Short mmCIF file of C-alpha atoms in Angstrom, two decimals:
data_model
loop_
_atom_site.label_atom_id
_atom_site.label_comp_id
_atom_site.label_asym_id
_atom_site.label_seq_id
_atom_site.Cartn_x
_atom_site.Cartn_y
_atom_site.Cartn_z
CA MET P 128 1.11 22.69 5.71
CA PRO P 129 4.24 21.31 7.36
CA THR P 130 6.92 20.63 4.80
CA ASN P 131 9.62 18.01 4.82
CA SER P 132 13.17 18.65 5.69
CA THR P 133 15.91 16.47 4.26
CA SER P 134 18.16 17.34 7.23
CA ALA P 135 15.74 15.79 9.72
CA THR P 136 16.12 12.22 10.88
CA GLY P 137 13.59 9.57 11.71
CA HIS P 138 9.91 9.34 10.86
CA GLU P 139 9.29 12.99 11.75
CA ASN P 140 10.69 13.68 8.27
CA LEU P 141 7.50 12.21 6.78
CA LEU P 142 5.01 12.29 9.62
CA PRO P 143 2.77 15.04 8.23
CA GLU P 144 2.46 13.29 4.84
CA ILE P 145 2.03 9.88 6.38
CA ARG P 146 -0.85 11.10 8.51
CA ARG P 147 -2.45 12.62 5.42
CA TYR P 148 -1.91 9.38 3.63
CA ALA P 149 -3.55 7.38 6.41
CA GLU P 150 -6.58 9.66 6.53
CA ALA P 151 -6.89 9.55 2.74
CA ASN P 152 -6.59 5.78 2.82
CA ILE P 153 -9.64 5.46 5.02
CA ASP P 154 -11.63 7.92 2.92
CA TYR P 155 -10.61 5.87 -0.17
CA PHE P 156 -11.80 2.66 1.48
CA ARG P 157 -15.18 4.21 2.16
CA ARG P 158 -15.53 5.16 -1.49
CA HIS P 159 -14.49 1.73 -2.77
CA ARG P 160 -15.51 -0.50 0.14
CA ARG P 161 -16.63 -3.56 -1.91
CA PHE P 162 -13.45 -3.62 -4.03
CA LEU P 163 -11.11 -3.10 -1.13
CA ARG P 164 -12.82 -5.68 1.10
CA PHE P 165 -11.67 -8.12 -1.61
CA VAL P 166 -8.26 -6.66 -2.46
CA ASP P 167 -7.27 -6.40 1.21
CA THR P 168 -3.55 -7.23 1.36
CA ARG P 169 -0.31 -5.71 0.09
CA GLN P 170 0.31 -8.74 -2.15
CA LYS P 171 -3.12 -8.55 -3.86
CA TRP P 172 -2.80 -4.80 -4.28
CA ILE P 173 0.55 -5.09 -6.01
CA LEU P 174 -0.77 -7.81 -8.29
CA VAL P 175 -3.58 -5.43 -9.39
CA HIS P 176 -1.03 -2.81 -10.20
CA LEU P 177 1.08 -5.32 -12.16
CA ILE P 178 -1.95 -6.25 -14.29
CA ALA P 179 -2.65 -2.58 -14.94
CA VAL P 180 0.85 -1.63 -16.06
CA THR P 181 1.39 -4.78 -18.08
CA CYS P 182 -1.91 -4.42 -20.03
CA ARG P 183 -1.21 -0.73 -20.77
CA ASP P 184 2.29 -1.15 -22.18
CA ASP P 185 2.79 -0.79 -25.94
CA ASP P 186 3.16 -4.54 -26.59
CA HIS P 187 -0.22 -5.49 -25.00
CA ALA P 188 -2.45 -2.44 -25.48
CA LEU P 189 -3.47 -3.42 -29.02
CA PHE P 190 -4.46 -6.94 -27.92
CA ARG P 191 -6.84 -5.76 -25.23
CA GLY P 192 -4.84 -7.36 -22.47
CA ALA P 193 -1.95 -9.64 -21.63
CA ALA P 194 -1.63 -13.40 -21.16
CA ALA P 195 -2.35 -14.42 -17.61
CA ASN P 196 0.60 -16.87 -17.60
CA TRP P 197 3.01 -14.16 -18.61
CA ILE P 198 1.88 -11.87 -15.79
CA CYS P 199 2.12 -14.78 -13.33
CA GLU P 200 5.66 -15.48 -14.42
CA ARG P 201 6.57 -11.82 -14.02
CA ALA P 202 5.00 -11.74 -10.56
CA ALA P 203 7.05 -14.76 -9.55
CA ALA P 204 10.22 -13.32 -10.98
CA LEU P 205 9.67 -10.09 -8.97
CA GLY P 206 9.02 -12.06 -5.80
CA ILE P 207 5.45 -10.81 -5.42
CA ALA P 208 3.63 -14.20 -5.46
CA SER P 209 3.94 -17.69 -6.80
CA ARG P 210 2.42 -18.60 -10.14
CA ASN P 211 -0.40 -20.63 -8.50
CA THR P 212 -1.18 -17.83 -6.02
CA SER P 213 -1.40 -15.27 -8.84
CA LEU P 214 -3.59 -17.51 -11.01
CA ALA P 215 -5.97 -18.14 -8.12
CA PHE P 216 -6.23 -14.43 -7.39
CA PHE P 217 -6.92 -13.65 -11.05
CA ASN P 218 -9.73 -16.21 -11.12
CA GLN P 219 -11.26 -14.56 -8.04
CA LEU P 220 -10.96 -11.10 -9.64
CA ALA P 221 -12.78 -12.38 -12.73
CA ALA P 222 -15.49 -14.00 -10.65
CA TYR P 223 -16.23 -10.71 -8.87
CA GLY P 224 -16.20 -8.74 -12.12
CA TYR P 225 -12.92 -6.93 -11.52
CA LEU P 226 -11.10 -8.60 -14.36
CA ASN P 227 -11.91 -9.02 -18.05
CA ARG P 228 -11.00 -12.09 -20.13
CA ASN P 229 -10.70 -12.03 -23.92
CA ASP P 230 -9.56 -14.42 -26.62
CA HIS P 231 -6.21 -13.71 -28.30
CA ARG P 232 -6.81 -12.68 -31.92
CA GLY P 233 -4.22 -15.10 -33.31
CA ASP P 234 -4.64 -18.06 -30.91
CA ARG P 235 -7.90 -18.67 -29.13
CA ARG P 236 -6.16 -20.98 -26.69
CA ILE P 237 -4.57 -17.90 -25.11
CA LYS P 238 -6.76 -15.98 -22.70
CA LEU P 239 -5.90 -12.33 -22.32
CA ILE P 240 -6.77 -10.54 -19.09
CA SER P 241 -7.22 -6.87 -18.31
CA LEU P 242 -8.75 -4.84 -15.51
CA SER P 243 -12.46 -4.02 -15.74
CA ASP P 244 -13.60 -0.37 -15.99
CA SER P 245 -14.69 -0.36 -12.33
CA THR P 246 -11.22 -1.48 -11.24
CA GLU P 247 -9.56 1.23 -13.36
CA VAL P 248 -11.91 3.78 -11.82
CA ALA P 249 -10.60 2.69 -8.37
CA LEU P 250 -7.00 3.01 -9.56
CA VAL P 251 -7.61 6.47 -11.05
CA ASP P 252 -9.11 7.60 -7.71
CA TRP P 253 -6.15 6.14 -5.81
CA THR P 254 -3.65 7.80 -8.12
CA ARG P 255 -5.37 11.20 -7.76
CA MET P 256 -5.20 10.76 -4.01
CA LEU P 257 -1.44 10.09 -4.16
CA VAL P 258 -0.78 13.07 -6.44
CA GLU P 259 -2.54 15.43 -4.07
CA ILE P 260 -0.53 14.11 -1.08
CA ALA P 261 2.80 14.01 -2.87
CA THR P 262 2.53 17.32 -4.80
CA VAL P 263 -0.10 19.40 -3.02
CA ASN P 264 -1.70 19.96 -6.42
CA ASP P 265 -5.32 19.49 -7.43
CA ALA P 266 -5.39 16.16 -9.26
CA TRP P 267 -9.05 16.44 -10.23
CA MET P 268 -8.01 18.81 -12.98
CA LEU P 269 -6.24 15.90 -14.73
CA ASP P 270 -8.14 13.74 -17.21
CA ARG P 271 -8.33 9.96 -16.81
CA GLU P 272 -5.73 9.10 -19.41
CA THR P 273 -3.22 11.50 -17.86
CA VAL P 274 -3.86 10.01 -14.42
CA MET P 275 -3.50 6.42 -15.69
CA GLY P 276 -0.22 7.55 -17.36
CA ILE P 277 1.02 8.81 -14.00
CA HIS P 278 -0.06 5.53 -12.43
CA ARG P 279 1.80 3.49 -15.07
CA GLU P 280 4.96 5.54 -14.67
CA THR P 281 4.80 5.41 -10.93
CA MET P 282 4.30 1.64 -10.72
CA ASN P 283 6.97 0.94 -13.33
CA ARG P 284 9.43 2.85 -11.13
CA LEU P 285 8.36 0.97 -8.03
CA LEU P 286 8.25 -2.49 -9.63
CA GLU P 287 11.94 -1.94 -10.48
CA ASN P 288 12.70 -0.95 -6.91
CA PRO P 289 13.36 -4.08 -4.77
CA LYS P 290 13.16 -1.98 -1.60
CA TRP P 291 9.47 -1.30 -2.35
CA ILE P 292 8.55 -4.70 -3.77
CA LYS P 293 10.33 -6.61 -1.02
CA ALA P 294 9.16 -4.51 1.87
CA PRO P 295 10.80 -4.79 5.33
CA LEU P 296 9.67 -7.86 7.30
CA ASP P 297 7.63 -5.84 9.81
CA ILE P 298 5.82 -4.12 6.96
CA CYS P 299 5.00 -7.50 5.31
CA LEU P 300 3.70 -8.75 8.66
CA THR P 301 1.12 -6.02 9.09
CA GLN P 302 0.31 -5.27 5.43
CA ASP P 303 -0.17 -8.88 4.35
CA MET P 304 -2.73 -9.69 6.98
CA ARG P 305 -6.40 -9.17 6.17
CA GLY P 306 -7.36 -5.62 7.04
CA GLY P 307 -3.82 -4.81 8.14
CA TRP P 308 -3.43 -1.76 5.89
CA LEU P 309 -6.66 -0.28 7.33
CA ALA P 310 -5.72 -0.97 10.91
CA ILE P 311 -2.29 0.67 10.47
CA SER P 312 -3.89 3.67 8.80
CA GLU P 313 -6.35 4.05 11.69
CA ILE P 314 -3.52 3.77 14.25
CA LEU P 315 -1.45 6.40 12.41
CA ARG P 316 -4.43 8.79 12.49
CA HIS P 317 -4.36 8.66 16.28
CA LEU P 318 -0.61 9.32 16.65
CA PRO P 319 0.66 12.75 17.78
CA ARG P 320 1.11 15.23 14.93
CA THR P 321 4.80 15.67 15.78
CA ALA P 322 7.45 13.07 16.65
CA THR P 323 7.92 12.40 20.33
CA GLY P 324 11.46 10.94 20.13
CA GLU P 325 10.28 8.04 22.29
CA PRO P 326 10.78 4.36 21.24
CA TRP P 327 7.02 3.77 21.67
CA ILE P 328 4.26 6.08 20.46
CA ALA P 329 0.81 6.03 22.01
CA ALA P 330 -2.39 6.01 19.93
CA PRO P 331 -4.88 7.48 22.43
CA GLY P 332 -8.58 7.09 21.74
CA LEU P 333 -8.05 4.06 19.44
CA SER P 334 -10.90 1.54 19.82
CA ILE P 335 -10.67 -1.96 18.32
CA PRO P 336 -14.51 -2.43 18.48
CA ALA P 337 -15.12 0.93 16.82
CA MET P 338 -12.58 0.07 14.15
CA ALA P 339 -14.20 -3.25 13.45
CA GLU P 340 -17.66 -1.65 13.09
CA SER P 341 -16.31 1.11 10.89
CA PHE P 342 -14.39 -1.21 8.51
CA GLY P 343 -16.79 -4.15 8.54
CA LEU P 344 -14.08 -6.44 9.94
CA SER P 345 -14.54 -8.87 12.79
CA ARG P 346 -13.05 -8.04 16.16
CA SER P 347 -11.20 -11.34 16.15
CA THR P 348 -9.43 -10.38 12.86
CA LEU P 349 -8.19 -7.06 14.34
CA TYR P 350 -7.31 -8.55 17.74
CA ARG P 351 -5.30 -11.24 15.94
CA LEU P 352 -3.41 -8.53 14.03
CA VAL P 353 -2.63 -6.71 17.24
CA ARG P 354 -1.67 -9.93 19.04
CA VAL P 355 0.72 -10.97 16.28
CA SER P 356 2.16 -7.44 16.16
CA VAL P 357 2.67 -7.41 19.94
CA GLU P 358 4.48 -10.82 19.76
CA ALA P 359 6.72 -9.36 17.05
CA GLY P 360 7.52 -6.24 19.08
CA ILE P 361 5.70 -3.89 16.66
CA MET P 362 2.92 -2.95 19.11
CA ALA P 363 2.23 -3.16 22.83
CA TRP P 364 -0.48 -2.36 25.37
CA GLU P 365 0.27 0.40 27.87
CA GLU P 366 -1.68 0.04 31.07
CA ARG P 367 -2.60 3.17 32.92
CA GLN P 368 -4.99 2.74 35.86
CA THR P 369 -7.99 1.16 34.26
CA VAL P 370 -7.25 2.27 30.72
CA SER P 371 -5.28 0.21 28.14
CA THR P 372 -3.72 2.23 25.30
CA LEU P 373 -2.24 0.70 22.22
CA VAL P 374 1.29 1.89 21.49
CA ILE P 375 3.32 1.32 18.36
CA SER P 376 7.03 1.00 17.91
CA SER P 377 8.63 4.15 16.46
CA TYR P 378 10.92 1.79 14.51
CA HIS P 379 7.91 0.43 12.68
CA VAL P 380 6.56 3.89 12.03
CA ARG P 381 9.93 4.85 10.51
CA GLN P 382 9.97 1.70 8.39
CA TYR P 383 6.43 2.36 7.20
CA SER P 384 7.22 6.07 6.55
CA ARG P 385 10.21 5.17 4.39
CA TRP P 386 8.20 2.52 2.50
CA ILE P 387 5.32 4.94 1.76
CA GLY P 388 7.88 7.64 1.14
CA ARG P 389 9.16 5.75 -1.84
CA LEU P 390 5.58 5.57 -3.18
CA LEU P 391 5.12 9.34 -2.77
CA GLU P 392 8.51 10.06 -4.26
CA ALA P 393 7.73 7.98 -7.36
CA THR P 394 4.32 9.65 -7.68
CA ALA P 395 5.77 13.18 -7.44
CA THR P 396 8.38 12.35 -10.10
CA SER P 397 5.78 10.78 -12.40
CA TYR P 398 3.43 13.73 -11.98
CA SER P 399 6.25 16.17 -12.76
CA LYS P 400 7.10 14.21 -15.94
CA ALA P 401 3.46 14.00 -17.04
CA VAL P 402 2.44 17.64 -16.55
CA GLY P 403 5.79 19.26 -17.17
CA ARG P 404 6.10 21.10 -13.95
CA ARG P 405 7.91 20.57 -10.64
CA PRO P 406 5.62 19.55 -7.69
CA VAL P 407 5.39 21.83 -4.62
CA LEU P 408 7.25 19.20 -2.56
CA ALA P 409 10.39 18.12 -4.39
CA PRO P 410 10.66 14.37 -4.96
CA ASP P 411 13.94 14.16 -3.12
CA ALA P 412 12.26 15.63 -0.04
CA PHE P 413 10.75 12.16 0.58
CA GLU P 414 14.11 10.60 1.47
CA CYS P 415 13.83 9.51 5.07
CA SER P 416 16.70 8.00 7.14
CA LEU P 417 16.52 5.94 10.31
CA GLY P 418 17.19 7.84 13.50
CA ALA P 419 19.92 7.10 16.00
CA GLY P 420 17.53 5.57 18.52
CA ASP P 421 16.92 2.34 16.62
CA ALA P 422 19.04 0.28 18.99
CA ALA P 423 16.61 1.01 21.81
CA VAL P 424 13.65 -0.37 19.89
CA GLU P 425 12.81 -3.97 20.52
CA CYS P 426 11.33 -4.57 17.09
CA SER P 427 14.24 -5.74 14.96
CA LEU P 428 14.60 -7.80 11.85
CA GLU P 429 16.27 -10.56 13.93
CA THR P 430 13.28 -10.60 16.27
CA LEU P 431 10.83 -10.96 13.36
CA GLN P 432 12.95 -13.69 11.68
CA GLU P 433 13.12 -15.70 14.88
CA ARG P 434 9.41 -15.41 15.71
CA PHE P 435 8.02 -15.56 12.19
CA PRO P 436 10.18 -17.77 9.93
CA ALA P 437 7.41 -17.76 7.30
CA VAL P 438 7.70 -13.96 7.04
CA ALA P 439 11.48 -14.22 6.76
CA ARG P 440 11.04 -16.39 3.68
CA HIS P 441 8.70 -13.89 2.05
#
């Protein structure tokens, strides 16, 4: 397996792991299709993690959950979502059976929320997936409590990291649109296995209709994602004779690699702490710096802020 090199620059520093992450993402979606068709944006996904780590801390574990209002206030303080947005999402989770509600022992006016068993199963599977990518160790040897401990430690680290919570604007643009995380994963699967050094990277063989059928998304949803990304300078269409190939900005790939790299780094560190041994890939190997060619890439923060003021306020 290709290993990382801290002396390398650009997204090539993380490209092998990011490709593995993208492929694992799609396999994970197929195992938990119903859940992930509902929790389908970065914001919703982070809120699920926030519920999980809050309900499992020492102050709330004995009460079978945490007060919804308290979690909403924490989400607002972290800049994840407003109080009303969080409450609406929690109500939807409960309606679909992904969230439990219990009365507080001392005050029945207070409703405690916690993730259902099926939701925890999905989080356990996701954490095992991350451990295998970040450490190249077999995570299926770990019991459920150990895995959830790794998840809690990982997410606590990331929730304290504003660079992960407040992702770059271009990451927010693609990951907070419905199905965006799946579309980006599919695009990354079609990229070359090694960095090209070019400002734009082609994704040959990518088919929007095939993607829509595979993920159960409408073509209009995916074409809208691509159209908005093209307007923001994240993607473009490359015309060659009668064939149109989608290309993606290497700047966005590097931004995405650094963002996911923080997730993998936190996972590797948490795994090492939980099992008492150093992972095969050292946590500090996930540090990834921007290359020198960024000035040539049209996708810039200024471009996104000008074209998408709503994203700039995120």
